[in-house]
Amino acid sequence: MNAPVTRRSLREQPAVVALGVAAVAAEPRPKRARSGGVVADVLLWIAAIGGVVCMLLVILAFTAHITLIMFSTGSMSPTIPAGSVAVVQRIDAAQIAVGDVVTVDREGELPVTHRVTSVADGATATERVITLRGDANATDDAFPYAVSSVRIVLFSIPGIATMVAGMSNPVILGGLTLAATALVVWAFWPRSPGGSRGRRTSGAT
């Protein structure tokens, strides 16, 4: 049985409805912009870290003669498998010791990176004659190398040579630069206090 409708209930009904509308309006709405802001922050941090790494590599290359080399063959496997990237530092020949893994530059040929098996004095005080052998090879290289300096391997990271080679591609590098620029512009573009551009508040008529 329905309750009887009285004047008092009719007077109270608009107030109840108004309270219900106010409660609905007060409910927090999901902030979609917030999730987009988090993604932008993460991407900006990644870009910043990448930029810092690139700057450090440039500084180390000029100050400490530290550079990167990539291994396309497996002659140093399993110590340094094919597809690895090694961090190398140029040192004087007088510092070479048996057991070091070094890169020797060869005129008209690609550099070779193998392990030192012997060291002998060269024609001058700064020169050394060294023999090399890849860890995967059964014999020394065909001939010794007379060097005044070499690049010694400090450490290597397997499996990233393809990525590093791709980063050196002008097309990929240009695309990454444009993407990073667009990300920075989007992240710092002025927005209205409400978190979006172009939103208008409409009043009731």
Backbone as a ProteinNet text record, in pm:
[ID]
protein_1_A
[PRIMARY]
MNAPVTRRSLREQPAVVALGVAAVAAEPRPKRARSGGVVADVLLWIAAIGGVVCMLLVILAFTAHITLIMFSTGSMSPTIPAGSVAVVQRIDAAQIAVGDVVTVDREGELPVTHRVTSVADGATATERVITLRGDANATDDAFPYAVSSVRIVLFSIPGIATMVAGMSNPVILGGLTLAATALVVWAFWPRSPGGSRGRRTSGAT
[TERTIARY]
85	0	88.6	58.2	135.8	100.9	204.9	179.7	97.7	11.5	-73.2	11.8	-25.8	43.5	-12.3	73.9	31.3	103.2	57	121.6	265.3	289.2	424.7	521.6	472.6	559.3	587.4	489.2	510.2	611.8	608.6	704.1	846.1	861.7	993.3	1055.1	972.6	1021.9	1123	1097.6	1199.5	1332.6	1327.8	1453.1	1532.3	1461.1	1527.9	1590.1	1513.3	1565.1	1688.3	1683	1796.8	1918.7	1898.2	2010.2	2070	1984.6	2032.7	2116.1	2072.3	2147.8	2281.3	2280.3	2404.8	2502.3	2450.8	2538.9	2601.6	2520.6	2573.5	2679	2652.9	2749	2878.9	2867.9	2987	3073.5	3020.4	3099.1	3219.4	3338.7	3458.7	3451.4	3487.7	3490.3	3628.9	3635.7	3768.9	3851.3	3974.4	4063.5	4145.4	4094.6	4166	4298.6	4297.3	4419.2	4534.2	4500.2	4605.9	4688.8	4620.3	4693.7	4782.6	4732.2	4815.3	4935.9	4918.6	5031.5	5137.7	5095.6	5192.2	5273.9	5205.2	5275.3	5375.7	5332.9	5423.9	5545.6	5523.7	5635.7	5734.3	5680.5	5767.3	5849.1	5783.6	5854.1	5959.1	5926.4	6023.3	6144.9	6120.4	6232.4	6321	6257.6	6335.3	6419.1	6357.5	6431.3	6546.3	6519.3	6623.9	6740.9	6709.3	6815.3	6896.9	6826.5	6897.5	6988.6	6940.5	7023.6	7146.7	7127.8	7241.8	7345	7297.2	7389.3	7468.9	7400	7469.7	7574.4	7539.7	7636.5	7756.7	7730.8	7841.2	7934	7875.7	7958.2	8046.5	7989.8	8069.1	8182	8151.4	8253.2	8363	8323.4	8422.3	8508.5	8448.2	8525	8637	8610.8	8710.8	8809.1	8762.1	8848.5	8922	8854.1	8914.9	8938.7	8909.9	8929.3	8850.9	8730.2	8642.7	8537.7	8524.7	8428.6	8362.2	8277.8	8206.9	8251	8255.5	8276.8	8172.3	8135.3	8035.7	8100.6	8052.7	8108	8009.9	8053.7	7968.2	7998.9	8111.5	8147.6	8161.9	8173.2	8183.3	8322.8	8426.3	8563.3	8604.4	8531.8	8562.6	8461.5	8378.8	8281.9	8356.3	8305.6	8181.6	8199.8	8323.8	8347.2	8268.4	8279.3	8205.7	8136.9	8011.3	7944	7913.7	7883.4	7844.1	7718.7	7712.6	7599	7620.5	7739.6	7769.5	7823.8	7815.6	7878.4	7975	8098.2	8200.6	8239.4	8267.4	8320.4	8472.4	8541.2	8686.8	8751.9	8877.1	8954.6	9092.2	9135.7	9266.6	9376.8	9476.7	9590.8	9720	9829.6	9960.5	10002.8	10084.1	10128.4	10206.2	10274.7	10352	10263.9	10132.9	10040.8	9978.5	10005.8	9944.1	10003.2	9917.1	9961.9	9897.5	9964.8	9909.2	9776.5	9676.8	9544	9445.5	9496.1	9405.9	9331.7	9209.5	9134.6	9144	9204.2	9230.8	9182	9157.5	9121.3	9239.6	9281.8	9393.4	9339.8	9371.8	9332.1	9426.2	9368.7	9448.2	9422.1	9527.1	9512.5	9448.1	9340.5	9271.3	9182.7	9173.4	9090.4	9013.2	8916.6	8841.1	8928.5	8904.7	8980.4	8956.6	9050.5	9036.7	9041.9	8953	8949.4	8969.4	9087.3	9121.2	9199.9	9230.6	9303.8	9454.8	9530.4	9675.1	9736.9	9820.1	9888	10036.5	10095	10236	10262.1	10362.4	10402	10554.1	10606.4	10751.3	10781.9	10905.9	10947.2	10944.7	10914.2	10909.4	11033.2	11023.5	11137.4	11169.8	11072.2	11094.3	11051.8	11081.2	11047.4	10897.4	10820.9	10675.7	10601.5	10674	10608.8	10619.8	10517.5	10518.8	10470.1	10523.6	10479.5	10399.1	10272.6	10183	10123.4	10094.8	10018.9	9883	9783.9	9645.7	9583.4	9479.3	9401.9	9259	9163.8	9024.7	8996.5	8912.6	8881.7	8820.2	8754.5	8692.7	8787.4	8907.9	9003.2	9104.4	9152.6	9249	9392.4	9418.2	9555.3	9558.2	9679.8	9696.9	9662.7	9645.3	9624.2	9744.7	9726.5	9827.7	9959.6	9955.7	10079.9	10067.2	10181.6	10178.8	10147.9	10120.8	10086.9	10186.4	10247.4	10333.7	10247.3	10231.2	10137.6	10204.1	10159.2	10200.9	10088.1	9966.5	9851	9744.1	9657.5	9545.9	9425	9309.7	9190	9160.3	9166.3	9145.2	8997.1	8943.2	8802.2	8785.7	8701	8671.9	8561	8454	8345.8	8259.1	8173.3	8086.9	7945.2	7850.1	7707.8	7657.1	7612.1	7567.4	7430.3	7410.9	7278.9	7226.7	7306.7	7254.2	7318	7398.1	7466.1	7365.9	7259.9	7160.2	7093.7	7059.4	6995.1	7088.5	7215.1	7311.9	7334.6	7343.5	7361.4	7240.9	7120.7	7001.4	6999.4	7048.5	7052.3	7145.5	7245.1	7337.9	7284.4	7171.6	7110.7	7051.9	7087.5	7038.1	6886.4	6817.9	6672	6610.9	6658.9	6606.6	6641.4	6765.3	6807.4	6724.7	6698.9	6615.3	6473.1	6416.6	6281.7	6272.2	6372.2	6373.1	6385.8	6466	6480.7	6348.8	6280.1	6150.9	6048.3	6048.1	5953.6	5980.2	6107.2	6140.9	6102.2	6123.2	6085.5	5934.9	5859.2	5713.5	5665.4	5730.1	5692.6	5715.2	5829.4	5859.6	5760.9	5731	5635.7	5498	5454.6	5322.8	5316.7	5425.6	5425.2	5421.2	5487	5496.2	5403.8	5314.9	5222.7	5123.4	5098.2	5007	4868.3	4811	4676.6	4593	4461.3	4371.5	4374.1	4330.3	4331.3	4256.5	4158.6	4081.1	4153.2	4271.7	4351.5	4338.1	4255.6	4241.7	4220.6	4241.8	4225.4	4090.2	4034.9	3914.1	3786.8	3789.5	3667.2	3596.9	3468.4	3388.2	3284.5	3261.6	3159	3031.4	2926.5	2795.8	2706	2641.3	2550.3	2407.5	2323.1	2183.5	2106.5	2008.6	1924.3	1785.4
-118.6	0	123.5	216.3	338	432.2	505.7	601.1	716.8	773.8	886.7	1008.4	1079	1201	1316.9	1381.9	1497.2	1621.3	1737.1	1862.3	1865.7	1807.1	1808.6	1727.5	1609.6	1527.9	1595.6	1669.8	1741.3	1853.6	1918.8	2026.5	1973	1854.6	1798	1732.9	1691.4	1618.8	1698.6	1826.5	1901.6	1910.5	1922	1930.7	1801.6	1686.2	1557	1540.3	1581.6	1573.3	1659.9	1781.5	1872.7	1816.1	1753.1	1691.8	1578.4	1500.4	1391.3	1441.5	1549.8	1607.8	1660.2	1724.3	1777	1665.4	1552	1439.5	1380.9	1370.2	1318.3	1412	1543.4	1640.2	1639.6	1605.2	1607.2	1483.9	1377.4	1256.5	1285	1241.9	1268.6	1196.4	1266.4	1207.4	1151.4	1044.5	988.5	1089.6	1103.4	1199.2	1128.1	1138	1073.7	1144.2	1276.1	1351.1	1309.8	1261.4	1225.6	1108.1	1006.1	891.7	933	1025.1	1074.9	1149.8	1223.3	1294.4	1200.7	1088.3	990.6	930.8	896.7	841.1	942.1	1069.2	1172.5	1186.5	1181.1	1191.4	1076.6	955.2	838.8	853.1	893.2	908.6	1019.4	1126.5	1234	1188.8	1107.6	1054.9	964.5	881	792.5	874.9	978.5	1064.5	1136.4	1181.1	1251.3	1158.1	1035.7	939.4	907.1	886.7	861.3	976.5	1100.4	1216.2	1224.8	1193.3	1195.5	1090.2	969.9	863.1	905.7	967.1	1011.8	1117.3	1211.5	1314.5	1254.8	1157.3	1092.8	1019.8	952.2	882.3	979	1094.6	1194.8	1246.6	1276.2	1327.1	1223.4	1096.3	990.8	968.2	981.9	962.4	1065.6	1189.4	1295.6	1297.5	1265.9	1279.6	1150.5	1036.9	910.1	815.3	860	777.9	646	653.7	537	542.4	434.4	426.7	289.2	266.1	138.7	67.7	-65.7	-145.5	-256.8	-299.8	-405.1	-530.8	-646.8	-774.9	-839	-852.6	-914	-1062.3	-1109.2	-1250.6	-1311.6	-1443.5	-1513.2	-1561.9	-1494.1	-1540.9	-1529	-1446.9	-1433.8	-1506.5	-1591.5	-1669.3	-1776.7	-1815.9	-1767.1	-1643	-1592.3	-1475	-1354.9	-1327.6	-1216.7	-1270.6	-1308.3	-1366.3	-1262	-1310.7	-1220.6	-1143.9	-1018.5	-933.4	-855.1	-867.6	-794.5	-655.2	-568.8	-437.5	-428.2	-385.8	-375.6	-230.2	-198.1	-66.4	-78.7	1.1	-9.5	123.6	116.1	235.9	226.6	333.6	333.4	346.8	258.8	260	251.6	290.9	279	132.6	101.4	-37	-89.5	-0.2	-43.1	-100.7	-72.8	-120.3	-255.8	-308.2	-434.2	-550.1	-643	-763.2	-885.3	-999.2	-1124.6	-1153	-1191.7	-1217.2	-1105	-984.4	-873.5	-901.1	-853.2	-855.9	-715.5	-704.8	-572.4	-565.9	-443.1	-415.5	-349.5	-407.5	-354.4	-300.3	-175.7	-115.2	-162.2	-198.6	-248.1	-159.9	-112.7	-23.6	-96.6	-39	-95.9	-214.2	-252.3	-364.9	-327.1	-411.5	-388.2	-417.1	-349.6	-379.4	-523.3	-578.5	-713	-704	-777.9	-779.4	-923	-952.1	-1085.6	-1073.9	-1189.2	-1192.9	-1197.5	-1123.7	-1117.1	-1246.8	-1311.3	-1434.4	-1413.7	-1306.4	-1276	-1129.6	-1075.2	-935.2	-929.5	-859.5	-844	-698.3	-657.8	-520.9	-496.3	-372.7	-335.4	-259.3	-191.9	-119	6.8	61.3	181.9	153.2	249.8	232.4	229.9	291.5	298.4	189.4	109	7.7	-130.3	-212.1	-351.3	-439.1	-561.1	-659.8	-764.2	-777.4	-866.4	-971.4	-1088.1	-1191.2	-1204	-1232.9	-1239.6	-1371.6	-1410.1	-1529.7	-1511.1	-1542.7	-1541.1	-1658.8	-1637.3	-1745.1	-1866.7	-1845.7	-1957.1	-2021.4	-1966.4	-2017.9	-2112	-2206.9	-2304.6	-2256.4	-2156.8	-2108.2	-1956.1	-1901.5	-1756.8	-1700.6	-1569.3	-1502.8	-1526.7	-1511.1	-1549.8	-1475.8	-1352.1	-1276.4	-1185	-1144.9	-1055	-911.4	-828.1	-688.4	-598.5	-503.1	-402.1	-279.7	-247	-141.1	-45.1	79.1	177.9	207.7	169	180.3	81.6	42.2	-47.4	0.3	-60.1	-34.4	-159.8	-148.5	-263.2	-272.1	-394.5	-416.5	-409.3	-317	-303.1	-399.3	-402.6	-498.6	-501.5	-602.4	-616.4	-648.9	-615.6	-643.3	-722.3	-845.3	-925.9	-884.4	-903.8	-893.1	-754.5	-650.3	-515.1	-447.4	-520.7	-459.7	-409.9	-486.4	-446	-316	-303.3	-180.9	-61.6	-79.1	30.3	69.3	-29.8	-0.3	75.7	38.3	109.2	252.8	276.4	412.6	502.5	442.2	522.2	549.9	486.5	511.7	653.1	736.4	875.6	885.8	794	799.7	771.5	664.9	630.9	739.4	788.4	893.2	1019.8	1056.3	1173.4	1155.1	1034.1	1007.1	1014.7	959.6	966.7	1110.6	1190.9	1330.9	1406.3	1383.8	1449.5	1403.7	1273.3	1222.2	1281.3	1291.8	1350.6	1497.7	1569.3	1710.5	1727.1	1644.4	1651	1618.9	1522.8	1485.4	1600.5	1667	1779.7	1893.5	1925.7	2032.7	1999.2	1873.5	1832.8	1838	1797.9	1793.5	1932.6	2030.2	2163.9	2265.7	2218.3	2311.3	2366	2497.6	2555.5	2494.8	2468	2413.9	2498.8	2487.5	2561	2500.4	2572.7	2518.3	2387.5	2365.3	2241.2	2121.6	2143.6	2031.8	2006.2	2086	2065.2	2199.5	2204	2324.5	2322.9	2444.2	2455.1	2416.5	2387.8	2350.9	2474.1	2482.9	2597.3	2550	2633.3	2601	2669.2	2591.6	2646.2	2659.9	2773.6	2794.6	2760.4	2734.2	2700.8	2824.5	2808	2921.7	2900.2
0	0	0	-89.3	-100.4	13.4	62	169.1	115.3	197.7	151.4	122.5	18.6	-19	60.4	132.9	214.3	167.7	217	179.7	228.7	345.3	400.5	313.4	265.5	180.2	47.5	-4.9	-129.6	-112	5.8	30.8	47.5	108.9	133.6	10.6	-88.7	-205.6	-287.6	-320.6	-397.2	-325.7	-190.3	-115.4	-125.5	-118	-129.8	-267.5	-370.7	-507.2	-523.4	-466.7	-476.9	-408	-290.4	-220.3	-301.9	-371.1	-453.7	-570.2	-633.8	-745	-697.4	-577.4	-522.8	-491.7	-440.6	-408.5	-533.1	-640.6	-766.9	-822.7	-813.4	-865.6	-787.2	-655.7	-571.7	-588.9	-653.2	-671.9	-760.8	-722.1	-803.8	-936.9	-1041.2	-1175.2	-1203.6	-1279.4	-1311.3	-1389.1	-1347.8	-1411.9	-1518.8	-1642.3	-1752	-1780.9	-1758.7	-1788.3	-1698.9	-1576.6	-1483.2	-1534.7	-1589.7	-1643.2	-1760.1	-1843.9	-1953.4	-1903	-1791.8	-1734	-1681.9	-1622.5	-1571.1	-1685.6	-1794.9	-1911.8	-1965.9	-1971.8	-2021.4	-1930.8	-1799.6	-1705.8	-1725	-1740.3	-1758.4	-1886.4	-1995.2	-2122.3	-2114.5	-2043.3	-2027.8	-1947.4	-1843.1	-1764.7	-1850	-1932.8	-2021.4	-2118.3	-2177.2	-2269.6	-2199.3	-2075.4	-2000.1	-1968.1	-1926.2	-1895	-2020.2	-2133.4	-2258.8	-2297.3	-2277	-2307.5	-2219.1	-2090.2	-1998	-2036.5	-2074	-2115.4	-2239	-2335.6	-2457.2	-2424	-2335.2	-2298.1	-2225.6	-2137.4	-2066.5	-2162.5	-2264	-2361.8	-2439.8	-2475.5	-2547.4	-2459.5	-2332.8	-2240.2	-2219.6	-2198.3	-2176.9	-2300.9	-2419.2	-2542.5	-2554.7	-2511.5	-2525.6	-2409.3	-2289	-2171.4	-2135.4	-2144.9	-2103	-2219.6	-2342.6	-2462.7	-2453.3	-2399.7	-2387.2	-2497.3	-2573	-2682	-2680.5	-2781.7	-2794.3	-2921.5	-2918.1	-3038.5	-3040.4	-3160.6	-3177.1	-3234.3	-3190.4	-3234.9	-3332.5	-3457.3	-3559.8	-3579	-3524	-3536.4	-3397.8	-3393.9	-3266.5	-3234	-3286	-3262	-3115.6	-3037.1	-2895	-2806.7	-2868.1	-2789.6	-2709.7	-2593.9	-2531.9	-2446.5	-2434.9	-2350.6	-2398.9	-2530.3	-2591	-2715.9	-2708.3	-2825.3	-2931.7	-3051.5	-3160.6	-3120.2	-3161.5	-3125	-2997.4	-2938.7	-2815.3	-2847.4	-2748.1	-2753.8	-2637	-2664.5	-2560.7	-2539.4	-2414.6	-2379.2	-2375.7	-2456.6	-2469.7	-2437.6	-2394	-2361.7	-2427.5	-2490.2	-2554.4	-2450.2	-2460.6	-2368.7	-2449.2	-2385.8	-2449.9	-2458	-2555.2	-2574.6	-2453.7	-2382	-2265.5	-2155.4	-2158	-2054.6	-2089.4	-2208.3	-2250.8	-2171.2	-2129.1	-2057	-2120.2	-2107.7	-2159	-2088.1	-2166.8	-2112.3	-2136.9	-2169.5	-2201.4	-2331.9	-2339.9	-2465.9	-2524.9	-2642.4	-2699.7	-2843.2	-2886.1	-3025.2	-3093.6	-3205.8	-3283	-3415	-3443.2	-3570.4	-3680.8	-3795.9	-3909	-4030.3	-4091.7	-4206	-4323.2	-4374.9	-4489	-4454.6	-4327	-4284.3	-4159.3	-4127.6	-4005.8	-3883.7	-3770.9	-3648.8	-3604.3	-3530.9	-3476.6	-3324.6	-3257.2	-3111.6	-3064.5	-3010	-2961.6	-2831.2	-2772.8	-2646.9	-2673.2	-2592	-2605.1	-2551.9	-2636	-2593.2	-2568.8	-2623.6	-2595.7	-2623.4	-2552.3	-2569.9	-2578.7	-2679.4	-2696.9	-2727.6	-2700.8	-2731.3	-2881.3	-2917	-3057.5	-3100.4	-3212.3	-3268.8	-3190.6	-3118.5	-3037.6	-2894.2	-2805.5	-2663.9	-2640.5	-2729.7	-2711.7	-2788.6	-2864.8	-2948.4	-2884.1	-2905.1	-2862.2	-2977.3	-2982.4	-3081.4	-3006.1	-3041.8	-2967.2	-3060.7	-3005.1	-3077.2	-3011.3	-3094.8	-3047.5	-3087.6	-3011.5	-3046.1	-2995.2	-3081.3	-3038.2	-2946	-2845.5	-2750.7	-2818.9	-2931.8	-3003.5	-3104.5	-3119.8	-3218.4	-3153.5	-3230.7	-3178.6	-3190.4	-3275.6	-3297.3	-3291.3	-3276.7	-3278.3	-3415.5	-3420.3	-3549.2	-3639.8	-3769.2	-3868.2	-3851.3	-3801.8	-3786.7	-3664.8	-3606.8	-3490.9	-3533.4	-3435.7	-3461	-3387.9	-3460.5	-3400	-3371.4	-3242.9	-3204	-3106.1	-3110.6	-3011.1	-2913.2	-2949.9	-2861	-2907.1	-2815.7	-2846.9	-2766.1	-2796.6	-2716.3	-2634.8	-2504.2	-2417.4	-2380.5	-2379.4	-2346.1	-2195.3	-2150.3	-2007.5	-1965.3	-2042.8	-2020.2	-2145	-2154.1	-2272.1	-2228	-2316.1	-2293.3	-2413.3	-2394.4	-2509.4	-2561	-2692.1	-2751.6	-2781	-2769.9	-2793.5	-2914.4	-2988.7	-3103.8	-3207.5	-3232.4	-3332.1	-3291.8	-3164	-3116.1	-3128.5	-3089.9	-3098.4	-3243.7	-3332.1	-3474.1	-3529.3	-3485.2	-3528.6	-3481.8	-3360.6	-3307.7	-3389.1	-3452.8	-3533.9	-3673.5	-3710.3	-3840.9	-3843.5	-3942.8	-3944.1	-3945.6	-4016	-4023.3	-3885.8	-3819.8	-3687.4	-3586.7	-3592.1	-3499.2	-3518.7	-3644.3	-3671.3	-3622	-3642.3	-3594	-3442.6	-3373.1	-3226.6	-3178	-3247.7	-3209.7	-3225.1	-3337.8	-3359.6	-3255.9	-3225.1	-3126.4	-2988.4	-2951.2	-2821.3	-2816	-2927	-2931.4	-2917.6	-2989.3	-2980.4	-2839.1	-2774.1	-2637.7	-2541	-2553.2	-2463.8	-2486.7	-2613.2	-2643.8	-2588	-2606.3	-2555.8	-2403.8	-2338.7	-2192.4	-2130.7	-2195.9	-2137.7	-2204	-2293.5	-2359.2	-2257.1	-2257.4	-2156.6	-2165.1	-2048.5	-2039.8	-1946	-1962.7	-1875.1	-1736.3	-1632.2	-1495.9	-1483.5	-1570.5	-1564	-1620.2	-1679.2	-1728.2	-1875.7	-1948.3	-2092.1	-2158.7	-2287.8	-2363.7	-2432.6	-2448.5	-2527.7	-2455.9	-2324.9	-2252.9	-2204.5	-2229	-2187.7	-2085.6	-1986.9	-1886.6	-1927.8	-1939.8	-1981.8	-1861.3	-1848.1	-1736.5	-1775.7	-1674.1	-1699	-1736.9	-1825.2	-1867.8	-1816.6
[MASK]
+++++++++++++++++++++++++++++++++++++++++++++++++++++++++++++++++++++++++++++++++++++++++++++++++++++++++++++++++++++++++++++++++++++++++++++++++++++++++++++++++++++++++++++++++++++++++++++++++++++++++++++

